[in-house]
Amino acid sequence: MMKRRDFIKMGGQATVAGTLLTQLSACSSDDDERPVVALDDVDDLGYQGAQPFVHGIASGDPLQDRVILWTRITNDGSIEATSIPVGYKVATDPDLTNIVAQGRAIATAASDFTIKVDPTSLQPDTTYYYTFEALGYISPTGRTRTIPPSDMAASEIERVRLAVVSCSNYGFGYFNGYAHIAKQADISAVVHLGDYIYEYKEGFYRDQSLIEERPLFPKNEIISLDDYRQRYACYRTDIDLQECHRQHPFIAVWDDHEIADNSWKGGARFHNDSKGSYLERKMAAVRAYHEWMPIRDDKSNALDSQLRIYRRFEFGKLFDLNMLDTRIFGREKLDAAASQEPERQLLGLEQENWLYLNMSESKRRGATWQILGQQVILSPFKGAFASSSGDIWNGYASARDRLLDYIDNNDIKNTVVLTGDYHASFAFDVAKNPFDSDSYNPATGAGALAVEFVCPALTSLAFTEPNTGPDVNPHQKFNNQTDHGYMLLDITEQAFQCEWYYTDTLTVRDSSTQFAKGLATQSRAHHLVDAVQSRPISNVAALAAADKAVSIKKTTTNPAAMSEA
């Protein structure tokens, strides 16, 4: 029988290659309006091999009446199949006795045997449990949650807690931050701001001491569709990442490393002619992302629909979450010298206008908070790298001016910016010119239009840069450039709080973390102040049980027959 590592390495070898936009569909599934098929009728194709849920299960993009459910079927070579039937069911209880949705989908070679289903008619603001079946096995049991109805008053929503992560490099250590997040039942969703994978070849930009414990596949720099698929498959064998996906829905966007370092709409830092067409590489990466991530696909007929991952989530009238793409949809080439050119684009004209319309609509409908989930530091920021690279909004200052002017001119209150990418923990009052004491007061926040929280890397290398603190950035309220971990958001109608949690180690599996810092802004204050650690939310639905984190053979309940999840 093929060993685990061998079929992980095999990845997408049986898939249909290609990068055309018309080939980007990530799954094939039955609509809920079609007849429900009982899971007992799912054909096992005579499979007698190892459990097929090697890469776990996941959920994402929760709405008030639906949520994406994801898995991937791994045939260990025991049968030949280009399509595999997959059943799914959704219940309101951890034992899956009260079934509210079920159906069947087909995993195909064309989508790397990944599956995404989008069961509808779910209840808002409700926890659900789900499972898949394929090839005679039952998957681990997952837990997910819908979001509050868009017309629910903010006063009726006691609190919402979100985890925020970014920059999760497999080779730099164990995903202990994911493990800690997975244990917290009161988290409504995990917001991933990008760099979910890294594209580099094995041995480059990683902890060399862990190269035997955490080897990368494939070993080359990933360029082709099969390369990207195999790299996702490698990452998704990590049991802590799997457990985080099993317990919480993700709301994710890409940064640059899902494609290539310092990517923009027309190229990337290390991409050259010897690596082939950048467009083909970009679209291969985009296709693999949609296959492997629990993201709702754009169903429009637009040619570039799969590039449009910017989208909005309305958590009642407590907040609107706008997930932005500051990397590949509209970003022009890095050029710090061009920062002030009037038409300089980071979001691109279409996405920029979409954001403005959403912010005005959010104000009209009475949402208390407006959250922008994006990749690179928005606040004007002094530091050698920040000033010279042009990689952050500093390099697109005219685009930043347009955004801040829109917020100011339209009296948009309570804007909160979430940022990844920088491998550091920062917090800012966001002002047009925070270095001018006549236009911004760091003691009171007068002159600020928003606040920004910058997420540390989950594992990626931290690089300490001198002369980046409050002494040169008076609007900066927190600066930690050494620790790894994640942010926890605690959101009420009255206040928006961000907390930083740091993992104790990356070199061994250890989910222990330390609370490091809390900052909050009161509604309409646009100014950060110190805050004590928030309390967990009580009376929340149970996590999916630990003993249901494994796949089992459908024909037996004998624990000895359980396979490694």
XYZ file of C-alpha atoms in Angstrom:
565
model
C 0.000 0.000 0.000
C 1.191 3.480 -0.807
C 2.651 5.301 2.187
C 1.044 8.498 3.493
C 3.930 10.696 2.380
C 3.917 9.177 -1.102
C 0.319 9.951 -1.842
C 0.658 13.414 -0.334
C 3.540 13.954 -2.740
C 1.371 12.625 -5.568
C -0.951 15.618 -4.980
C -2.744 16.489 -8.199
C -0.972 14.186 -10.644
C -4.277 12.682 -11.783
C -5.814 16.063 -12.438
C -6.584 17.901 -15.616
C -3.957 20.588 -16.111
C -4.710 23.994 -17.550
C -5.039 27.625 -16.566
C -7.864 29.013 -18.684
C -10.324 31.144 -16.771
C -13.168 28.937 -17.979
C -11.601 25.967 -16.161
C -11.645 27.569 -12.742
C -14.652 25.746 -11.271
C -13.633 24.267 -7.926
C -16.385 21.693 -7.439
C -19.433 20.020 -8.831
C -22.394 19.810 -6.473
C -26.136 19.324 -6.450
C -28.282 22.366 -5.803
C -30.465 22.114 -2.708
C -33.571 22.289 -4.899
C -32.748 18.866 -6.352
C -33.999 15.682 -4.664
C -32.183 14.871 -1.434
C -30.140 11.676 -1.683
C -29.669 9.668 1.492
C -26.060 9.099 2.460
C -26.704 5.345 2.490
C -26.872 5.564 -1.304
C -23.378 7.014 -1.778
C -21.416 4.561 -3.947
C -18.110 3.425 -2.398
C -16.869 2.264 -5.850
C -15.559 -0.928 -4.232
C -12.779 1.032 -2.525
C -10.816 -0.920 0.085
C -7.959 1.487 0.671
C -6.914 3.940 3.390
C -9.258 6.639 4.651
C -9.711 9.327 1.979
C -10.108 12.453 4.156
C -6.369 13.024 4.391
C -6.712 16.813 4.196
C -9.548 17.190 6.664
C -12.709 19.218 6.267
C -13.403 22.946 6.366
C -16.091 25.595 6.170
C -16.066 29.221 5.153
C -17.768 32.359 3.867
C -20.681 32.161 6.317
C -23.850 34.068 5.443
C -27.085 34.281 7.393
C -28.634 31.269 5.602
C -25.713 29.268 4.221
C -22.045 28.413 4.575
C -19.508 26.739 2.283
C -18.496 23.185 3.307
C -15.245 21.780 1.889
C -13.303 18.559 1.731
C -10.930 16.675 -0.546
C -11.085 12.979 -1.442
C -7.731 11.194 -1.629
C -7.757 7.842 -3.404
C -4.627 5.965 -2.284
C -4.404 4.178 -5.642
C -6.660 1.276 -4.752
C -9.093 2.147 -7.544
C -9.063 4.077 -10.796
C -11.604 6.892 -10.795
C -11.948 10.282 -12.430
C -15.059 11.096 -10.379
C -16.019 10.070 -6.851
C -19.481 10.462 -5.253
C -19.479 12.365 -1.966
C -22.348 12.693 0.501
C -22.748 15.395 3.109
C -25.133 16.161 5.939
C -25.648 19.128 8.261
C -27.210 18.986 11.730
C -27.905 21.239 14.683
C -26.331 18.875 17.227
C -22.810 17.420 17.608
C -24.103 13.850 17.199
C -25.763 14.737 13.891
C -29.160 13.360 14.861
C -31.209 16.437 13.904
C -30.383 16.646 10.193
C -31.382 19.919 8.506
C -29.610 19.526 5.162
C -28.059 16.676 3.207
C -27.129 15.893 -0.336
C -24.537 14.623 -2.717
C -21.772 16.070 -4.859
C -19.135 14.715 -7.216
C -15.397 15.105 -6.664
C -13.628 15.102 -10.016
C -10.102 15.033 -11.306
C -10.772 18.421 -12.936
C -11.060 20.022 -9.476
C -8.281 17.952 -7.872
C -11.004 15.886 -6.153
C -11.922 18.822 -3.921
C -15.557 19.427 -3.056
C -17.428 22.557 -2.069
C -21.131 22.534 -1.256
C -23.253 25.489 -0.196
C -26.320 24.207 1.679
C -29.008 26.881 1.919
C -32.052 27.524 4.122
C -29.994 27.439 7.311
C -30.967 29.584 10.272
C -29.031 32.799 11.009
C -26.619 33.125 13.908
C -26.669 29.374 14.499
C -24.005 26.731 15.087
C -24.127 23.641 12.866
C -22.243 20.362 12.683
C -21.508 18.543 9.450
C -19.825 15.513 7.957
C -18.957 14.009 4.575
C -18.984 10.462 3.284
C -16.967 8.973 0.416
C -15.443 5.633 -0.585
C -17.056 3.887 2.383
C -15.662 6.276 5.017
C -17.217 8.962 7.205
C -15.177 12.150 7.578
C -14.375 13.875 10.851
C -17.280 15.912 12.214
C -16.971 19.632 11.609
C -18.511 22.636 13.321
C -19.488 25.885 11.627
C -21.720 28.881 12.160
C -23.936 31.245 10.203
C -23.891 34.994 10.837
C -26.662 37.207 12.283
C -29.378 38.475 9.925
C -28.467 41.747 8.301
C -31.402 43.588 9.865
C -30.642 42.515 13.451
C -30.043 45.582 15.607
C -26.552 45.962 17.022
C -28.055 46.216 20.507
C -29.449 42.688 20.099
C -25.994 41.219 19.434
C -24.177 40.945 22.734
C -20.690 40.386 21.339
C -18.911 38.879 18.345
C -15.388 37.486 18.608
C -13.199 36.905 15.555
C -9.697 35.460 15.319
C -7.362 37.135 12.810
C -4.332 35.379 11.308
C -1.807 35.868 8.529
C 1.546 34.677 7.196
C 1.458 30.971 8.045
C 4.692 29.551 6.633
C 4.781 25.743 7.044
C 8.570 25.548 7.035
C 9.069 28.081 9.831
C 7.411 25.998 12.500
C 4.365 24.390 13.981
C 0.992 26.047 13.628
C 0.468 26.475 17.358
C -1.613 29.602 16.896
C -4.155 27.632 14.868
C -4.223 25.026 17.645
C -5.051 27.644 20.274
C -7.766 29.252 18.144
C -9.340 25.831 17.556
C -9.961 25.397 21.299
C -12.092 28.549 21.662
C -15.772 27.825 21.213
C -16.837 31.495 21.280
C -15.057 32.483 18.066
C -17.579 33.130 15.280
C -15.062 32.981 12.420
C -11.364 33.029 11.578
C -10.332 35.911 9.326
C -7.255 34.949 7.296
C -5.577 37.982 5.725
C -3.332 36.035 3.374
C -0.064 34.181 2.895
C -1.915 30.979 3.753
C 0.819 29.143 1.817
C 4.271 30.135 0.543
C 5.526 29.419 -2.942
C 9.290 29.143 -2.331
C 11.368 26.068 -3.072
C 12.385 23.762 -0.255
C 15.324 25.068 1.772
C 14.649 28.746 1.051
C 13.097 31.023 3.683
C 12.423 28.434 6.356
C 13.728 27.075 9.671
C 16.462 24.710 8.532
C 16.366 22.827 11.850
C 12.824 21.641 11.052
C 13.457 20.500 7.499
C 13.107 16.809 8.402
C 10.068 17.355 10.630
C 8.215 19.686 8.280
C 9.329 18.944 4.713
C 7.684 20.819 1.863
C 6.089 19.257 -1.216
C 6.794 19.760 -3.982
C 10.391 20.713 -3.336
C 10.641 23.126 -6.264
C 9.297 26.668 -6.377
C 5.634 26.240 -7.242
C 4.689 27.541 -10.680
C 2.293 25.108 -12.372
C -1.247 24.162 -11.415
C -0.091 20.789 -10.084
C 2.632 22.541 -8.062
C 0.138 24.818 -6.326
C -2.243 21.932 -5.666
C 0.512 19.845 -4.088
C 1.645 22.721 -1.882
C -1.893 23.199 -0.542
C -2.092 19.451 0.000
C 1.151 19.592 1.987
C -0.063 22.425 4.227
C -3.443 20.794 4.780
C -1.859 17.681 6.266
C -0.952 19.785 9.313
C -3.227 18.541 12.107
C -3.487 21.908 13.873
C -4.559 23.688 10.700
C -7.038 20.874 10.093
C -8.441 21.240 13.603
C -8.829 25.005 13.260
C -10.741 24.470 10.020
C -12.818 21.721 11.661
C -13.993 23.978 14.480
C -14.494 27.379 12.812
C -15.539 28.851 9.462
C -12.793 30.831 7.696
C -13.191 34.124 5.852
C -10.037 34.347 3.768
C -8.320 36.433 1.110
C -4.982 35.953 -0.570
C -1.856 38.048 -0.163
C 1.162 37.692 -2.447
C 2.617 34.287 -1.544
C -0.454 32.408 -2.687
C 0.844 33.475 -6.106
C 4.430 34.756 -5.834
C 6.455 37.138 -3.675
C 5.506 40.809 -4.160
C 2.986 39.942 -6.824
C 0.898 42.568 -8.562
C -1.593 42.336 -11.414
C 1.112 42.075 -14.085
C 4.098 40.367 -12.460
C 6.001 39.423 -9.326
C 9.355 40.134 -7.715
C 11.100 36.865 -8.619
C 9.103 35.877 -11.675
C 11.049 36.078 -14.927
C 10.768 34.726 -18.462
C 12.549 31.507 -17.525
C 9.518 30.610 -15.377
C 7.065 30.989 -18.226
C 4.006 33.189 -18.533
C 3.134 35.137 -15.394
C -0.519 35.256 -16.443
C -0.646 31.464 -16.691
C 1.111 31.129 -13.339
C -1.255 33.619 -11.689
C -4.344 31.885 -13.006
C -3.013 28.467 -11.981
C -2.532 29.833 -8.462
C -6.003 31.381 -8.462
C -7.563 28.128 -9.640
C -5.807 26.103 -6.935
C -6.834 28.666 -4.307
C -10.497 28.324 -5.230
C -10.215 24.547 -5.237
C -8.517 24.238 -1.857
C -10.050 27.093 0.160
C -13.623 27.194 1.567
C -14.446 30.345 -0.357
C -17.691 31.025 -2.221
C -16.997 31.274 -5.936
C -18.190 34.195 -8.037
C -20.985 32.775 -10.211
C -21.025 35.672 -12.659
C -20.051 35.225 -16.275
C -17.379 37.907 -16.104
C -14.102 36.801 -17.649
C -12.100 37.623 -14.541
C -14.746 36.546 -12.011
C -12.380 34.273 -10.070
C -10.015 37.199 -9.507
C -12.770 39.127 -7.729
C -12.445 37.765 -4.218
C -13.281 41.103 -2.589
C -16.633 40.651 -0.846
C -18.742 41.822 2.105
C -20.217 40.092 5.158
C -22.999 41.793 7.149
C -22.969 40.699 10.804
C -26.354 42.178 11.588
C -26.096 45.900 12.167
C -23.127 45.395 14.471
C -20.551 45.482 11.686
C -19.873 45.018 7.992
C -16.697 43.167 7.050
C -15.260 44.152 3.672
C -12.558 41.722 2.565
C -10.228 43.440 0.093
C -7.583 42.331 -2.387
C -4.610 44.711 -2.312
C -2.395 42.344 -4.320
C -3.440 41.034 -7.689
C -6.774 42.455 -8.840
C -5.839 46.101 -9.308
C -2.377 46.681 -7.847
C 0.056 48.464 -10.126
C 3.764 47.615 -10.054
C 5.748 48.558 -6.945
C 7.359 51.947 -7.454
C 7.809 54.136 -4.382
C 8.730 57.104 -6.584
C 5.294 56.947 -8.247
C 3.397 56.997 -4.950
C 1.832 60.422 -5.466
C 0.743 59.965 -9.071
C -2.922 61.027 -9.031
C -4.372 57.872 -10.601
C -2.092 55.395 -8.826
C -3.987 52.174 -8.108
C -3.701 49.614 -5.334
C -7.264 48.269 -5.282
C -8.024 49.035 -8.896
C -10.800 51.376 -10.008
C -13.536 48.735 -9.939
C -12.756 47.456 -6.444
C -12.177 50.972 -5.138
C -15.606 52.109 -6.314
C -17.146 48.914 -4.920
C -15.641 49.724 -1.523
C -16.895 53.307 -1.536
C -20.413 52.183 -2.420
C -20.307 49.552 0.334
C -19.140 52.047 2.934
C -21.949 54.411 2.046
C -24.460 51.568 2.054
C -23.171 50.422 5.435
C -23.690 53.922 6.821
C -27.177 54.098 5.286
C -28.275 50.795 6.819
C -26.929 51.768 10.227
C -24.068 49.329 10.751
C -22.092 50.407 13.817
C -18.623 49.336 12.609
C -17.050 49.159 9.180
C -14.182 46.674 9.014
C -11.692 46.518 6.147
C -9.823 43.196 6.025
C -6.787 43.691 3.800
C -3.112 42.897 3.423
C -0.703 45.833 3.685
C -0.281 48.685 6.183
C -2.662 51.542 5.413
C -1.504 54.151 7.947
C 1.229 56.576 6.934
C 4.234 54.863 8.460
C 7.892 55.756 8.870
C 10.522 53.047 8.689
C 13.400 52.266 6.339
C 11.640 49.348 4.623
C 8.242 51.031 4.654
C 9.659 54.178 3.118
C 11.821 52.603 0.431
C 9.971 49.520 -0.840
C 6.644 51.004 -1.888
C 5.051 47.683 -0.922
C 2.493 49.066 1.550
C -0.033 51.889 1.052
C 2.914 54.296 1.390
C 3.754 53.323 -2.189
C 0.203 54.166 -3.269
C -0.270 57.378 -1.284
C -2.714 58.917 -3.751
C -4.945 55.827 -3.445
C -4.772 56.147 0.338
C -5.652 59.830 0.103
C -8.712 58.993 -1.991
C -9.891 56.448 0.589
C -9.336 58.711 3.596
C -10.895 61.657 1.791
C -13.953 59.529 1.053
C -14.246 58.538 4.704
C -13.848 62.171 5.782
C -16.073 63.797 3.175
C -18.890 61.284 3.660
C -18.673 61.293 7.456
C -18.036 57.546 7.641
C -17.658 56.673 11.326
C -16.092 53.706 13.115
C -13.832 52.365 10.386
C -11.457 49.635 11.570
C -8.648 48.341 9.346
C -7.247 44.810 9.763
C -3.842 44.234 8.204
C -1.511 41.278 7.707
C 1.660 40.791 5.647
C 4.208 42.717 7.745
C 5.155 39.962 10.261
C 4.760 42.413 13.131
C 2.181 43.625 15.625
C 1.289 47.294 15.242
C -1.674 49.492 16.073
C -2.406 52.980 14.739
C -4.801 55.857 14.872
C -5.316 56.437 11.144
C -4.942 60.107 10.216
C -4.244 61.802 6.896
C -1.055 63.353 8.225
C -0.249 61.978 11.674
C 3.141 63.717 11.642
C 1.555 67.191 11.666
C 0.598 68.216 15.206
C -1.823 70.789 13.819
C -3.927 68.092 12.111
C -3.589 65.159 14.538
C -3.320 65.008 18.328
C -1.823 61.668 19.491
C -3.053 62.176 23.051
C -6.730 62.601 22.178
C -6.935 61.145 18.673
C -8.357 64.381 17.310
C -7.879 64.353 13.555
C -7.951 60.549 13.219
C -10.468 59.016 10.819
C -10.111 55.308 11.652
C -7.982 52.824 13.582
C -5.761 50.012 12.293
C -4.638 46.711 13.834
C -1.700 44.850 12.244
C -1.535 41.099 12.760
C 1.696 39.264 13.644
C 2.867 36.379 11.503
C 1.545 33.031 12.629
C 4.964 31.471 11.913
C 6.794 33.455 9.232
C 10.117 35.053 10.093
C 9.854 38.244 12.123
C 12.297 40.935 11.075
C 12.912 43.687 13.572
C 13.322 47.078 11.979
C 14.712 49.961 14.061
C 13.302 53.464 14.045
C 9.701 52.396 13.483
C 8.231 53.093 16.930
C 6.071 55.849 18.431
C 9.034 58.201 18.638
C 8.865 58.610 14.855
C 5.236 57.491 14.409
C 3.188 59.446 16.978
C -0.036 57.714 15.874
C 1.380 54.264 16.682
C -0.058 52.735 19.865
C 1.628 49.304 19.840
C 4.837 47.907 18.374
C 6.040 44.303 18.694
C 8.270 42.995 15.914
C 9.509 39.756 17.458
C 6.612 37.539 18.562
C 4.336 35.209 16.612
C 0.662 34.533 17.086
C -2.719 35.994 16.195
C -5.218 38.729 17.032
C -8.565 38.297 18.762
C -11.306 40.846 18.133
C -14.051 41.442 20.689
C -16.780 43.597 19.156
C -19.784 45.251 20.796
C -21.990 48.179 19.867
C -20.076 50.379 22.304
C -16.454 49.372 21.643
C -14.128 47.503 19.309
C -11.265 45.720 21.081
C -8.221 43.967 19.643
C -6.005 41.617 21.648
C -2.672 40.083 20.666
C -1.865 36.504 21.691
C 1.620 35.082 21.224
C 2.649 31.445 21.018
C 5.377 30.196 23.352
C 7.296 28.305 20.664
C 7.309 27.335 17.005
C 9.811 24.474 17.155
C 7.520 21.935 18.868
C 3.769 21.410 18.935
C 2.539 23.420 21.912
C -0.758 25.319 21.869
C 0.010 27.462 24.915
C -0.183 31.204 24.314
C 0.217 34.418 26.269
C -2.044 37.455 26.249
C 0.261 40.342 25.342
C -1.746 43.490 24.720
C -5.269 44.861 24.474
C -6.328 48.072 22.747
C -9.829 49.396 22.186
C -11.634 52.216 20.475
C -14.991 53.488 21.668
C -17.715 54.051 19.116
C -17.087 57.262 17.133
C -13.806 57.940 18.949
C -11.346 56.833 16.200
C -8.686 56.651 18.880
C -6.999 53.680 20.586
C -6.615 53.303 24.346
C -5.273 50.493 26.502
C -7.733 47.744 27.438
C -7.708 44.778 29.797
C -8.135 41.245 28.503
C -11.739 40.551 27.550
C -13.675 37.646 29.012
C -14.781 34.689 26.871
C -18.418 34.521 25.832
C -20.350 31.995 27.924
C -23.247 29.788 26.845
C -21.914 29.021 23.374
C -22.427 25.849 21.365
C -20.000 23.020 22.024
C -16.946 22.428 19.884
C -16.972 19.380 17.646
C -15.903 16.484 19.859
C -12.266 15.423 19.991
C -13.215 11.791 19.380
C -14.853 12.853 16.113
C -11.695 14.384 14.704
C -10.916 11.141 12.862
C -12.349 9.430 9.818
C -13.992 6.047 10.353
C -14.969 3.142 8.135
C -18.703 3.381 7.607
C -19.354 -0.321 8.161
C -17.934 -0.384 11.689
C -17.926 1.655 14.878
C -14.958 -0.238 16.277
C -12.362 2.348 17.416
C -9.656 0.002 16.168
C -10.914 0.637 12.646
C -10.464 4.379 12.912
C -7.896 5.911 10.615
C -5.633 8.825 11.262
C -7.450 12.062 10.477
